[in-house]
Amino acid sequence: MARAYRIRSTYMVVMATAMLAFGATAGLVSLPGQGRTGVARAAPLGAAVTVRPFTDRGPQARPQPSTKPSKKEDHVGAAPAGYLLVAVPRDLTARARPEAGATAVGVVPSGSKYYDVPTTAWVEEVSDNGRWGRVELPYVWPRREGWILLSGLRRDQTFVEVHVDLSEHRLTVEKRGQVLFGTRTAIGTSSTPTPVGEYFVTDRISFSGGYLGTFAFGISGIQPHLPAGWSGGNQLAIHGTNDPSSIGTSASAGCMRVSERTLDRLKPLLRLGTPVIVER
């Protein structure tokens, strides 16, 4: 995988108070029906959550998993830099070019689509003058990107990235360019395919079980090809499942399903803003 997305960051790690703004949002959910008010409440990681908007469904008929051997592209070059992350304290206008007079192309919201978790965005590129950052706009289709002003935004970085290879039904986690582990994952069916793209983690939500398992990492993408009669949400996620036999097959409405053991390995690694790159 080319490292064009990687941004060399020279920023120092922020103080403990800034860390709360990024890391302590795990488990934050808005009150059901509350909408985007900017107010969230903390839910213990083991607490049950009744709102289940992520794009997936219960067990379905599915094809057999791919039998092709897994593969990982080699990386050559200098030691990788961290990914730049910024806190989004208010809705930010994104522009077509890194300048104030450029056309507005969308908005980076301050909270996640369904749970109103404060947004931490992955900045894929910084302008030459350092004032603007290029980001993928969350929850829009067709996918598009824009430039936001970085002035006044709290900054941090992560060295972790997630790659999802749809052709291999495989999810791989890397840190500083080194593979930590890879695992099988369920992906969308042929009629509800998982959309490729560069996303970032927007939610860390615990559940009490069911078709989403016990935990979900919401990401900034949406499913444009929902099943007929679908009444749930359209946000993509990496989550557990109550149908472990589906893992490694094309069985979901677009989300990535992983095992409970994998969820336990992901929880300490995937903070808000962590890049999630989905490719064929």
Coordinates of C-alpha atoms in Angstrom, one line a residue:
M1 CA 0.0 0.0 0.0
A2 CA 1.5 3.3 -1.0
R3 CA 2.2 5.8 1.8
A4 CA 0.8 8.9 0.0
Y5 CA -1.7 9.3 2.8
R6 CA 0.9 9.5 5.5
I7 CA 1.7 12.9 6.9
R8 CA 5.0 13.5 8.7
S9 CA 4.1 15.3 12.0
T10 CA 6.5 17.2 14.1
Y11 CA 3.9 18.2 16.7
M12 CA 4.5 17.2 20.3
V13 CA 2.0 15.0 22.1
V14 CA -0.6 17.1 23.7
M15 CA -1.2 17.4 27.5
A16 CA -3.5 15.1 29.4
T17 CA -6.5 17.4 29.0
A18 CA -6.1 17.1 25.2
M19 CA -5.9 13.4 25.5
L20 CA -9.3 13.4 27.1
A21 CA -10.7 15.1 24.1
F22 CA -9.5 12.3 21.9
G23 CA -9.2 9.1 23.8
A24 CA -11.8 9.4 26.6
T25 CA -14.6 9.6 24.1
A26 CA -14.7 5.8 23.9
G27 CA -18.3 4.7 24.7
L28 CA -19.8 8.1 24.4
V29 CA -23.4 7.9 23.1
S30 CA -26.1 10.5 22.8
L31 CA -29.5 9.8 24.4
P32 CA -31.8 7.9 22.0
G33 CA -33.7 10.3 19.9
Q34 CA -31.6 13.2 21.2
G35 CA -30.1 14.1 17.8
R36 CA -26.9 16.2 17.4
T37 CA -27.0 18.5 20.4
G38 CA -23.3 18.4 21.1
V39 CA -24.0 16.8 24.5
A40 CA -23.1 13.2 25.1
R41 CA -23.1 10.9 28.1
A42 CA -20.5 8.3 28.9
A43 CA -21.5 4.7 28.8
P44 CA -19.3 2.0 30.4
L45 CA -17.7 -0.3 27.8
G46 CA -19.9 -3.1 29.1
A47 CA -23.1 -1.2 29.2
A48 CA -25.9 -2.1 26.8
V49 CA -26.8 0.3 24.0
T50 CA -30.2 0.0 22.4
V51 CA -29.6 2.3 19.4
R52 CA -28.2 0.1 16.6
P53 CA -27.9 2.2 13.5
F54 CA -24.8 0.6 11.9
T55 CA -25.3 -0.9 8.5
D56 CA -25.6 -4.6 9.1
R57 CA -28.2 -7.3 9.7
G58 CA -28.7 -10.7 11.2
P59 CA -27.6 -14.0 9.7
Q60 CA -28.2 -14.3 5.9
A61 CA -27.5 -16.8 3.2
R62 CA -24.0 -16.3 1.9
P63 CA -21.4 -17.7 -0.4
Q64 CA -18.3 -19.5 0.7
P65 CA -15.2 -17.6 1.7
S66 CA -12.4 -16.9 -0.7
T67 CA -9.7 -19.6 -0.8
K68 CA -7.0 -17.3 -2.3
P69 CA -3.9 -16.9 0.0
S70 CA -3.7 -13.7 1.9
K71 CA -1.1 -11.2 0.8
K72 CA 0.3 -7.9 2.0
E73 CA 2.1 -5.3 -0.1
D74 CA 5.7 -4.6 0.9
H75 CA 6.7 -1.2 2.1
V76 CA 10.0 0.4 1.1
G77 CA 11.5 3.6 2.4
A78 CA 12.2 5.6 5.5
A79 CA 10.6 4.9 8.9
P80 CA 6.9 5.9 8.7
A81 CA 5.6 9.1 10.3
G82 CA 2.5 9.4 12.3
Y83 CA -1.0 10.2 11.0
L84 CA -2.1 13.7 11.9
L85 CA -5.4 13.9 13.8
V86 CA -7.4 17.0 14.7
A87 CA -10.3 17.5 17.1
V88 CA -13.4 19.2 15.4
P89 CA -15.0 21.3 18.1
R90 CA -17.7 22.7 15.7
D91 CA -19.0 22.0 12.2
L92 CA -16.2 23.1 9.8
T93 CA -16.7 24.1 6.2
A94 CA -14.5 22.2 3.8
R95 CA -13.4 23.9 0.6
A96 CA -12.3 22.8 -2.8
R97 CA -8.8 24.3 -2.4
P98 CA -6.7 25.4 0.6
E99 CA -7.8 29.0 0.6
A100 CA -10.6 31.0 2.2
G101 CA -12.3 32.1 -1.0
A102 CA -12.5 28.6 -2.5
T103 CA -15.9 26.9 -3.2
A104 CA -17.4 25.1 -0.2
V105 CA -17.7 21.4 -0.9
G106 CA -19.2 20.2 2.3
V107 CA -19.0 20.1 6.1
V108 CA -16.9 18.1 8.6
P109 CA -19.4 17.7 11.5
S110 CA -18.5 18.1 15.1
G111 CA -20.2 14.9 16.1
S112 CA -20.7 11.4 14.7
K113 CA -23.7 10.5 12.6
Y114 CA -25.8 8.6 15.1
Y115 CA -24.1 8.8 18.5
D116 CA -22.8 12.4 18.5
V117 CA -19.3 11.3 19.6
P118 CA -17.0 14.3 19.2
T119 CA -15.2 14.1 15.9
T120 CA -11.5 13.5 15.6
A121 CA -10.6 13.6 11.9
W122 CA -7.7 12.2 10.0
V123 CA -5.8 14.9 8.0
E124 CA -4.4 13.2 4.9
E125 CA -2.4 16.2 3.7
V126 CA -1.3 19.6 5.0
S127 CA -1.0 22.6 2.7
D128 CA 2.4 24.1 2.0
N129 CA 1.7 27.0 4.4
G130 CA 0.6 24.7 7.1
R131 CA -2.8 26.4 7.5
W132 CA -5.1 23.9 5.8
G133 CA -5.7 20.2 6.0
R134 CA -7.2 17.9 3.4
V135 CA -9.8 15.4 4.9
E136 CA -12.3 13.0 3.6
L137 CA -15.8 14.4 4.3
P138 CA -17.7 12.0 6.6
Y139 CA -21.0 10.4 5.7
V140 CA -21.3 11.7 2.1
W141 CA -21.8 9.9 -1.2
P142 CA -20.3 10.1 -3.7
R143 CA -17.2 10.3 -1.6
R144 CA -15.3 13.5 -1.7
E145 CA -12.7 15.4 0.1
G146 CA -12.1 19.1 1.1
W147 CA -9.7 21.4 2.9
I148 CA -10.4 22.7 6.4
L149 CA -8.6 25.4 8.4
L150 CA -6.3 23.9 11.0
S151 CA -5.9 27.0 13.0
G152 CA -7.1 26.6 16.6
L153 CA -7.7 22.8 16.3
R154 CA -6.2 20.5 18.8
R155 CA -3.7 18.2 17.1
D156 CA -2.5 14.7 17.9
Q157 CA -1.2 11.7 16.0
T158 CA -1.5 8.0 15.7
F159 CA 0.8 5.4 14.3
V160 CA -1.9 2.8 13.8
E161 CA -3.8 2.1 10.6
V162 CA -6.3 -0.4 9.4
H163 CA -6.4 -2.0 6.0
V164 CA -9.4 -4.0 4.7
D165 CA -8.7 -6.1 1.6
L166 CA -12.1 -6.9 0.2
S167 CA -10.8 -9.5 -2.3
E168 CA -9.2 -11.4 0.5
H169 CA -11.9 -10.9 3.2
R170 CA -9.0 -9.7 5.4
L171 CA -8.5 -7.0 7.9
T172 CA -4.9 -6.0 8.8
V173 CA -3.7 -3.7 11.5
E174 CA -0.3 -2.0 11.2
K175 CA 1.7 0.2 13.5
R176 CA 4.6 2.3 12.3
G177 CA 4.5 0.4 9.1
Q178 CA 4.8 -3.0 10.7
V179 CA 2.0 -5.6 10.6
L180 CA 0.6 -6.2 14.1
F181 CA -1.9 -8.8 13.1
G182 CA -4.3 -9.8 10.3
T183 CA -7.6 -11.5 10.6
R184 CA -10.5 -12.7 8.5
T185 CA -13.5 -10.4 8.2
A186 CA -17.0 -10.5 6.7
I187 CA -17.8 -7.9 4.2
G188 CA -20.8 -6.8 2.2
T189 CA -22.7 -9.0 -0.2
S190 CA -22.6 -8.6 -4.0
S191 CA -25.8 -6.6 -3.9
T192 CA -24.6 -4.5 -0.8
P193 CA -20.9 -4.3 -1.4
T194 CA -18.6 -2.6 1.1
P195 CA -17.6 0.7 -0.5
V196 CA -13.8 1.2 -1.0
G197 CA -12.3 4.4 0.3
E198 CA -10.2 6.2 3.0
Y199 CA -12.1 6.5 6.2
F200 CA -11.4 7.1 9.9
V201 CA -12.8 5.9 13.2
T202 CA -15.7 8.1 14.4
D203 CA -17.3 5.9 17.2
R204 CA -16.3 3.4 19.8
I205 CA -19.6 1.9 21.1
S206 CA -20.2 -1.1 23.3
F207 CA -23.3 -3.3 23.0
S208 CA -24.7 -6.2 25.1
G209 CA -24.5 -8.7 22.2
G210 CA -26.7 -9.4 19.2
Y211 CA -26.0 -9.1 15.5
L212 CA -23.4 -6.3 16.2
G213 CA -21.6 -8.4 18.9
T214 CA -20.3 -6.6 22.0
F215 CA -18.5 -3.6 20.4
A216 CA -18.5 -1.5 17.2
F217 CA -16.0 1.0 15.7
G218 CA -18.1 3.3 13.6
I219 CA -16.2 4.8 10.6
S220 CA -16.8 7.8 8.5
G221 CA -18.2 6.0 5.4
I222 CA -21.8 5.2 4.5
Q223 CA -23.4 2.5 2.4
P224 CA -25.0 3.9 -0.7
H225 CA -26.5 0.5 -1.7
L226 CA -28.8 -0.5 1.1
P227 CA -31.0 -3.7 0.9
A228 CA -34.6 -3.3 -0.3
G229 CA -36.8 -2.3 2.6
W230 CA -33.9 -1.4 4.8
S231 CA -35.0 0.6 7.9
G232 CA -31.7 0.9 9.8
G233 CA -28.9 3.3 9.5
N234 CA -26.3 3.6 6.6
Q235 CA -23.1 4.2 8.5
L236 CA -20.3 1.7 8.1
A237 CA -18.6 0.0 11.0
I238 CA -16.2 -2.7 12.1
H239 CA -18.1 -4.7 14.7
G240 CA -18.7 -8.1 16.2
T241 CA -21.4 -10.6 15.3
N242 CA -23.6 -13.3 16.7
D243 CA -23.0 -15.4 13.6
P244 CA -19.2 -16.1 13.7
S245 CA -19.5 -18.6 10.8
S246 CA -20.1 -15.6 8.6
I247 CA -16.6 -14.2 9.2
G248 CA -14.5 -14.5 6.1
T249 CA -17.5 -14.4 3.7
S250 CA -19.6 -11.8 1.9
A251 CA -22.5 -11.7 4.2
S252 CA -23.2 -8.2 5.6
A253 CA -25.0 -5.1 4.4
G254 CA -21.6 -3.4 4.1
C255 CA -20.0 -3.5 7.5
M256 CA -16.9 -5.5 8.5
R257 CA -17.7 -8.3 11.0
V258 CA -14.9 -9.7 13.2
S259 CA -14.6 -12.1 16.1
E260 CA -14.9 -11.1 19.7
R261 CA -11.2 -12.0 20.1
T262 CA -10.4 -9.5 17.4
L263 CA -12.5 -6.8 19.0
D264 CA -10.5 -7.3 22.2
R265 CA -7.3 -6.8 20.2
L266 CA -8.6 -3.7 18.4
K267 CA -10.0 -1.8 21.4
P268 CA -6.6 -0.6 22.7
L269 CA -5.4 0.2 19.2
L270 CA -8.2 2.0 17.4
R271 CA -8.7 5.4 18.8
L272 CA -11.0 8.1 17.3
G273 CA -9.5 9.3 14.0
T274 CA -7.6 6.1 13.2
P275 CA -7.3 5.6 9.4
V276 CA -9.3 2.8 8.0
I277 CA -8.4 2.1 4.3
V278 CA -10.8 -0.2 2.4
E279 CA -9.6 -1.5 -1.0
R280 CA -10.2 -4.3 -3.4

